[in-house]
mmCIF file of C-alpha atoms and ligand atoms in Angstrom:
data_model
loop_
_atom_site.group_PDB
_atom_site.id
_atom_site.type_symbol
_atom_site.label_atom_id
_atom_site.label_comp_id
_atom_site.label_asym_id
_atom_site.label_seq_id
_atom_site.Cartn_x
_atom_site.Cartn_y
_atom_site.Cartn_z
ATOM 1 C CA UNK A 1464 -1.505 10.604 19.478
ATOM 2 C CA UNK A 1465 -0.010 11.613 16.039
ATOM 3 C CA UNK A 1466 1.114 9.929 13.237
ATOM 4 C CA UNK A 1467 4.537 11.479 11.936
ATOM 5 C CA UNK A 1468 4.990 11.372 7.741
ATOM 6 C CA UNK A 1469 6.991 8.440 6.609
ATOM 7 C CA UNK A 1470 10.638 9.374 6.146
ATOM 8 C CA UNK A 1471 11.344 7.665 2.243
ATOM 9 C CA UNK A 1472 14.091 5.659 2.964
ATOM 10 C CA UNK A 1473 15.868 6.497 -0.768
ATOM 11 C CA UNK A 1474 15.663 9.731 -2.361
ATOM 12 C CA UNK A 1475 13.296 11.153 -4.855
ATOM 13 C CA UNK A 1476 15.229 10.421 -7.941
ATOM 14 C CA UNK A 1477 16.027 7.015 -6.529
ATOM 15 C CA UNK A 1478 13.806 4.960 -8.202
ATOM 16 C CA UNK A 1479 14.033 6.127 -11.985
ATOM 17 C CA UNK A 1480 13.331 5.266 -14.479
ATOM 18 C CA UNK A 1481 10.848 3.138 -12.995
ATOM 19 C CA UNK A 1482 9.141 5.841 -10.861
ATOM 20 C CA UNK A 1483 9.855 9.273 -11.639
ATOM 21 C CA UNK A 1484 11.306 11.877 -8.913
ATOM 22 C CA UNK A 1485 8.450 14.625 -9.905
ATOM 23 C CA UNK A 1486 5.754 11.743 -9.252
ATOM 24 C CA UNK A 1487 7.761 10.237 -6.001
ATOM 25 C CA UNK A 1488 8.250 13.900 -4.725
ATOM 26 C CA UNK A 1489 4.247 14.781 -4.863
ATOM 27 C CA UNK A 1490 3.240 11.521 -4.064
ATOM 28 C CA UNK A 1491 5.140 12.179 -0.560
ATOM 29 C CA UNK A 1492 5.314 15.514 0.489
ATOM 30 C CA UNK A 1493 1.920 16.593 -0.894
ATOM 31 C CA UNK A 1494 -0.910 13.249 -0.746
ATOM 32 C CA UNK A 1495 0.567 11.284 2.050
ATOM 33 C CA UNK A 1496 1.656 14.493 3.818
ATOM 34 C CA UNK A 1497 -1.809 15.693 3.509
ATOM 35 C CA UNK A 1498 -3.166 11.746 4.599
ATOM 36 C CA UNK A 1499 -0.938 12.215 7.436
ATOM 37 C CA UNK A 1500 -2.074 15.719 8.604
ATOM 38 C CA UNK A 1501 -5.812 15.203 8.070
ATOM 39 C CA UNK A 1502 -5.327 12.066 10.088
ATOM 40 C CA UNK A 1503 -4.305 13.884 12.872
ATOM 41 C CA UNK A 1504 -6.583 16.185 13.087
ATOM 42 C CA UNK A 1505 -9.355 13.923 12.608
ATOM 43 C CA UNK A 1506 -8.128 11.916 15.423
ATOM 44 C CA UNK A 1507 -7.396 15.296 17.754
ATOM 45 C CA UNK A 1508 -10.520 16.627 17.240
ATOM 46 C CA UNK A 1509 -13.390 13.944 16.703
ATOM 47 C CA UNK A 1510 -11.217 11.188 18.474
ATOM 48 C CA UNK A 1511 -11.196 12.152 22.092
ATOM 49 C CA UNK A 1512 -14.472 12.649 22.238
ATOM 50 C CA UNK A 1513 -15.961 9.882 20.070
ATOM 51 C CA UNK A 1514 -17.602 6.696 21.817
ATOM 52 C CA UNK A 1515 -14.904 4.359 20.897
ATOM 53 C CA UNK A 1516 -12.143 6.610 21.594
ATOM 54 C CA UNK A 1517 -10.304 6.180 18.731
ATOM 55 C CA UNK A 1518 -7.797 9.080 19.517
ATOM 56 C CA UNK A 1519 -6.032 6.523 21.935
ATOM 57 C CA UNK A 1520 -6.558 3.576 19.897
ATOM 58 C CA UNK A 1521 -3.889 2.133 17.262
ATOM 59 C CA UNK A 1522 -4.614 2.340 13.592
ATOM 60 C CA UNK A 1523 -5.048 -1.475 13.400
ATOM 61 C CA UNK A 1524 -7.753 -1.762 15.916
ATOM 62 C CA UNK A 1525 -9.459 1.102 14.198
ATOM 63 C CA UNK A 1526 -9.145 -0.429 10.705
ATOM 64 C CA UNK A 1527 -10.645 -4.002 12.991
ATOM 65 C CA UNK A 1528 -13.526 -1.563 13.794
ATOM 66 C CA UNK A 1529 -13.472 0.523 11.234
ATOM 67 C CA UNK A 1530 -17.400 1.112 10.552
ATOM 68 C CA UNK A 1531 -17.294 2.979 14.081
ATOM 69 C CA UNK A 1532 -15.192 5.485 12.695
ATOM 70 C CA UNK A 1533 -15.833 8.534 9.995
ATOM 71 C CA UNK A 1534 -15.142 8.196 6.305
ATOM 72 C CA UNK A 1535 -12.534 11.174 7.221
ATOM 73 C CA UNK A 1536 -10.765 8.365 9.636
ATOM 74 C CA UNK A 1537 -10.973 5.766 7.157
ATOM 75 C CA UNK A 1538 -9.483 7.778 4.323
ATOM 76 C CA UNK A 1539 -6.773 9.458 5.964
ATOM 77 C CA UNK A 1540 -6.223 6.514 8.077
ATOM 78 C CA UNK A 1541 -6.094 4.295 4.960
ATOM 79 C CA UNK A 1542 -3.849 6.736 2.886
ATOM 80 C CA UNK A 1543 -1.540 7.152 6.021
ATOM 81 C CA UNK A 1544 -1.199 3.042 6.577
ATOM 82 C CA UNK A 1545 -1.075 2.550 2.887
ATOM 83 C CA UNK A 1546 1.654 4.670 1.731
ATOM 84 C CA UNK A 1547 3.953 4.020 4.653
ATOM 85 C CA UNK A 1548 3.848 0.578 3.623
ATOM 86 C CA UNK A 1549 4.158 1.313 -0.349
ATOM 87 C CA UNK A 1550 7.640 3.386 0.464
ATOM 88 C CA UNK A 1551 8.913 0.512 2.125
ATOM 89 C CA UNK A 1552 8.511 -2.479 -0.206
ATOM 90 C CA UNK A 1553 10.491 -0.009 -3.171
ATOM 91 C CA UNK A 1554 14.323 -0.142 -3.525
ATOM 92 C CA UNK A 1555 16.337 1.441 -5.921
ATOM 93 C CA UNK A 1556 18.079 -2.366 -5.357
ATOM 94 C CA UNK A 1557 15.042 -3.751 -5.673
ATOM 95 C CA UNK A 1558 13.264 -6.232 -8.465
ATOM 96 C CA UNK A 1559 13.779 -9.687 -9.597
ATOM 97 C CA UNK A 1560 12.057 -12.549 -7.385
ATOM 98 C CA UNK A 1561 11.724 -13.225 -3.522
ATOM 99 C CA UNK A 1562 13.539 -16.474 -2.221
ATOM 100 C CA UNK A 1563 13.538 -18.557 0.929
ATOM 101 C CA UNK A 1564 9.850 -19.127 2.760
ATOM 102 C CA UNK A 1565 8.178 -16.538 1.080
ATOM 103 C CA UNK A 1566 8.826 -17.804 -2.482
ATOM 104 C CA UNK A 1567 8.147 -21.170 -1.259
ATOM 105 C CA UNK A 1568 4.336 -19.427 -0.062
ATOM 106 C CA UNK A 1569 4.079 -17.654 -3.512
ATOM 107 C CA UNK A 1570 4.679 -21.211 -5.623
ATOM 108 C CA UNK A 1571 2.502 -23.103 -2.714
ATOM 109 C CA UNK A 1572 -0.416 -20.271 -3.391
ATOM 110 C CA UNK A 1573 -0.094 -19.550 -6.928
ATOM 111 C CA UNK A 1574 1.785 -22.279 -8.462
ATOM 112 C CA UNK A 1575 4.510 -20.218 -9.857
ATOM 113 C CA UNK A 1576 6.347 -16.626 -9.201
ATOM 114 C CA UNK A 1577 5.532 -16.038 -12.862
ATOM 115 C CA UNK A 1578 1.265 -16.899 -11.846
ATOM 116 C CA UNK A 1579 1.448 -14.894 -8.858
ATOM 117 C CA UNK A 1580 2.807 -11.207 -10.814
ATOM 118 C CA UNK A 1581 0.421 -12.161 -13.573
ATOM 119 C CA UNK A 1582 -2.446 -12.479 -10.803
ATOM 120 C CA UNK A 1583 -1.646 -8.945 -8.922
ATOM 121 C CA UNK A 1584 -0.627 -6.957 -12.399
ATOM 122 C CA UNK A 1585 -4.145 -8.240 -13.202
ATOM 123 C CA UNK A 1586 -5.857 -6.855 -9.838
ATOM 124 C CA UNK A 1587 -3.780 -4.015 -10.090
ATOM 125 C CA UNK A 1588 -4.985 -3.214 -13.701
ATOM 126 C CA UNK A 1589 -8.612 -4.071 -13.489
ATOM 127 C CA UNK A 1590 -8.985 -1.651 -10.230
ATOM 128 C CA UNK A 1591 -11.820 0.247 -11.257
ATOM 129 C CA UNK A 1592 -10.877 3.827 -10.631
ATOM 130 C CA UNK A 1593 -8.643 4.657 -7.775
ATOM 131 C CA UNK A 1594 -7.421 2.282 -5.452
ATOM 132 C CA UNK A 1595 -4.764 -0.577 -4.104
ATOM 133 C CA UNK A 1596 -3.523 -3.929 -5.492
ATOM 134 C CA UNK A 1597 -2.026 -6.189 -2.708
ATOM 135 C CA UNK A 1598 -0.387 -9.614 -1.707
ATOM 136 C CA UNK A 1599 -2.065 -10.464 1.735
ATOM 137 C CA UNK A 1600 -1.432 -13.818 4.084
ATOM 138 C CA UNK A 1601 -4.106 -15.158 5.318
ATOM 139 C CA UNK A 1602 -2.837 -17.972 8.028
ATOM 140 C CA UNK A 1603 -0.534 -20.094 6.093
ATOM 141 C CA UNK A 1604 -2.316 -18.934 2.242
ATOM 142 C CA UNK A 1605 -0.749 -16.197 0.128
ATOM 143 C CA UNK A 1606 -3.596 -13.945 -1.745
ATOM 144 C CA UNK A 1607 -4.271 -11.442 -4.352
ATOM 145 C CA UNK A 1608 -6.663 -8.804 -3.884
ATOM 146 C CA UNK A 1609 -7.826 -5.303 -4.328
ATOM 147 C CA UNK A 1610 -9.576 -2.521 -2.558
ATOM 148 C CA UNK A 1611 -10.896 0.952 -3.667
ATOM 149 C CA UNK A 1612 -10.134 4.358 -2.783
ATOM 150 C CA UNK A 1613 -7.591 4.432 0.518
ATOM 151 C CA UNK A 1614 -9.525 1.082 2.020
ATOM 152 C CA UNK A 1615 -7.034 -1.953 3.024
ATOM 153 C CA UNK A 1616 -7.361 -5.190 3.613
ATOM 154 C CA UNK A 1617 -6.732 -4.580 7.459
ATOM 155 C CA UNK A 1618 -10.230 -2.983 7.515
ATOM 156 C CA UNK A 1619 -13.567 -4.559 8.864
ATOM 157 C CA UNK A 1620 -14.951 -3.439 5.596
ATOM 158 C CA UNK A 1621 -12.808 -5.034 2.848
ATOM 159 C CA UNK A 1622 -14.100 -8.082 0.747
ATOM 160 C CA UNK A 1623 -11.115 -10.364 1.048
ATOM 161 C CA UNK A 1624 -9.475 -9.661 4.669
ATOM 162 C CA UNK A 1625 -5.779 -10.502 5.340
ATOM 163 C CA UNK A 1626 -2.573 -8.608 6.088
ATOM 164 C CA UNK A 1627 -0.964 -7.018 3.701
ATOM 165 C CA UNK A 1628 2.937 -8.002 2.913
ATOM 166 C CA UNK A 1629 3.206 -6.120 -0.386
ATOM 167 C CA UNK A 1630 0.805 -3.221 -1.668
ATOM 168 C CA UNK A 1631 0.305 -1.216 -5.266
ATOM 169 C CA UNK A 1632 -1.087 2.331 -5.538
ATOM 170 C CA UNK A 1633 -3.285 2.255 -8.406
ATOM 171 C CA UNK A 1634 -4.270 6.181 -8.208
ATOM 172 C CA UNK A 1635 -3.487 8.132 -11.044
ATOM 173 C CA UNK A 1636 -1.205 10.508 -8.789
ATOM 174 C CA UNK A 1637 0.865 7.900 -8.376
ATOM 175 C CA UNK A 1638 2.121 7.501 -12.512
ATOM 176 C CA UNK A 1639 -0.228 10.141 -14.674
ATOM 177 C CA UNK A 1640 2.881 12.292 -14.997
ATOM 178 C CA UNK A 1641 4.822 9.612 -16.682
ATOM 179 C CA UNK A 1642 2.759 7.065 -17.677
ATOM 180 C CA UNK A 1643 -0.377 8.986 -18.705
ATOM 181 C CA UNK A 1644 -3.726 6.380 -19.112
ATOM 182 C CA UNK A 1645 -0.938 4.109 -19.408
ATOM 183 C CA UNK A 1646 -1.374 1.758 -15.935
ATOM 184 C CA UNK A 1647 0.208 -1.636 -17.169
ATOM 185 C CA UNK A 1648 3.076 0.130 -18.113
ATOM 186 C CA UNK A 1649 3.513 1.849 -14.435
ATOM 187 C CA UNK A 1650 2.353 -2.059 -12.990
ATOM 188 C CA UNK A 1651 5.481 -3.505 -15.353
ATOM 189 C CA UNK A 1652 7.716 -0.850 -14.254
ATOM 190 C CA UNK A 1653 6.820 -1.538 -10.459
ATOM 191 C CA UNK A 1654 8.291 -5.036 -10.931
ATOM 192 C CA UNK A 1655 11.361 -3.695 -11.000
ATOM 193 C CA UNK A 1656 11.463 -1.689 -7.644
ATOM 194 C CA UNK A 1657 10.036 -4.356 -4.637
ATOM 195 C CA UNK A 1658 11.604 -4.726 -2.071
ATOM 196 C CA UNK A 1659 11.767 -8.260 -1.321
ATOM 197 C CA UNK A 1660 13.362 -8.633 1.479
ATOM 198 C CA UNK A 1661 11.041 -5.868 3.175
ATOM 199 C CA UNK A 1662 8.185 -8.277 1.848
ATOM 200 C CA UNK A 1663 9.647 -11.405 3.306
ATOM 201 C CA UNK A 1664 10.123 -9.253 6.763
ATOM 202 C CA UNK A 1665 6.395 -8.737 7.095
ATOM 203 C CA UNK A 1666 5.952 -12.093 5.601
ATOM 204 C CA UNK A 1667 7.515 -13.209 8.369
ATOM 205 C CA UNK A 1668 5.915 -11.235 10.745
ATOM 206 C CA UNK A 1669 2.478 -11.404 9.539
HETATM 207 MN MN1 LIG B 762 -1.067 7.464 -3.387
#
């Protein structure tokens, strides 16, 4: 099994000034290239022979088990999930608010659209070192959390489990070249790049 590198479905430069084309261009070809290489190779070389035979198992029943696995599995497997979800819910016609069921979940969970960004800027900002802010459903309730380092919510080992619908990279390689220490200004600038209706698909879904 291999995992092929997400193909971004806008260009590098799409998404200024909100995320710049340097940033967007490491981000991908470099750290989730390197995610999705080391992924593979972790799953080609310890996976076949490993007890649980993870080299034939999906990435969601590995996260479901995912103390079985290596911290080289989790990682890569992590930064490989994670980022192929992240390019997804950006548009450069992205921004403003969700509508139908999902904004109907996001009052019903938070009270307001307005709560619900305050809540995840907040998780996304108080991240302590590297990690991920998301919006997760659990059964019919919408939920902020956060995770650290590649982790997700998908895995066995995260504090608050659920699946993820939308998902922040708080790592510095994803806005020290324009923002600096700066992280609520990348988090405001983020706002204006979701991709709602790629949200309300995996709301949907979910
Ligand atoms: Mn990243």
């Amino acid at each position: 099994m291999n995992y092929t590198l997400t193909k971004l479905p806008y260009a590098y430069d799409a998404l200024e000034p909100h995320f710049d084309a340097k940033t967007m261009e490491i981000h991908h070809s470099k750290h989730h290239a390197a995610y999705t290489d080391n992924l593979n190779k972790a799953l080609n070389s310890e996976g076949c022979e490993c007890k649980c035979e993870c080299g034939n198992k999906t990435l969601l029943e590995i996260f479901h088990n995912i103390n079985e696995y290596s911290v080289v599995i989790r990682n890569n497997g992590g930064g490989y999930y994670n980022h192929d979800l992240f390019w997804r819910i950006l548009s450069p016609n992205g921004g403003g608010k969700p509508n139908g069921e999902l904004l109907q979940a996001i009052e019903k969970s938070f009270n307001s659209f307005d709560s619900f960004k305050e809540q995840f800027s907040n998780a996304a900002a108080t991240r302590f070192g590297s990690g991920w802010a998301w919006l997760i459903k659990q059964g019919d309730k919408l939920v902020v959390s956060s995770t650290p380092n590649q982790d997700n919510p998908l895995m066995a080992v995260a504090e608050i489990k659920g699946i993820p619908i939308l998902g922040l990279d708080v790592w510095e390689h994803a806005y020290y070249l324009k923002y600096q220490n700066r992280r609520p200004e990348y988090i405001a600038a983020f706002w204006n790049i979701v991709n709602w209706e790629e949200v309300s698909r995996r709301f949907n879904e979910a």
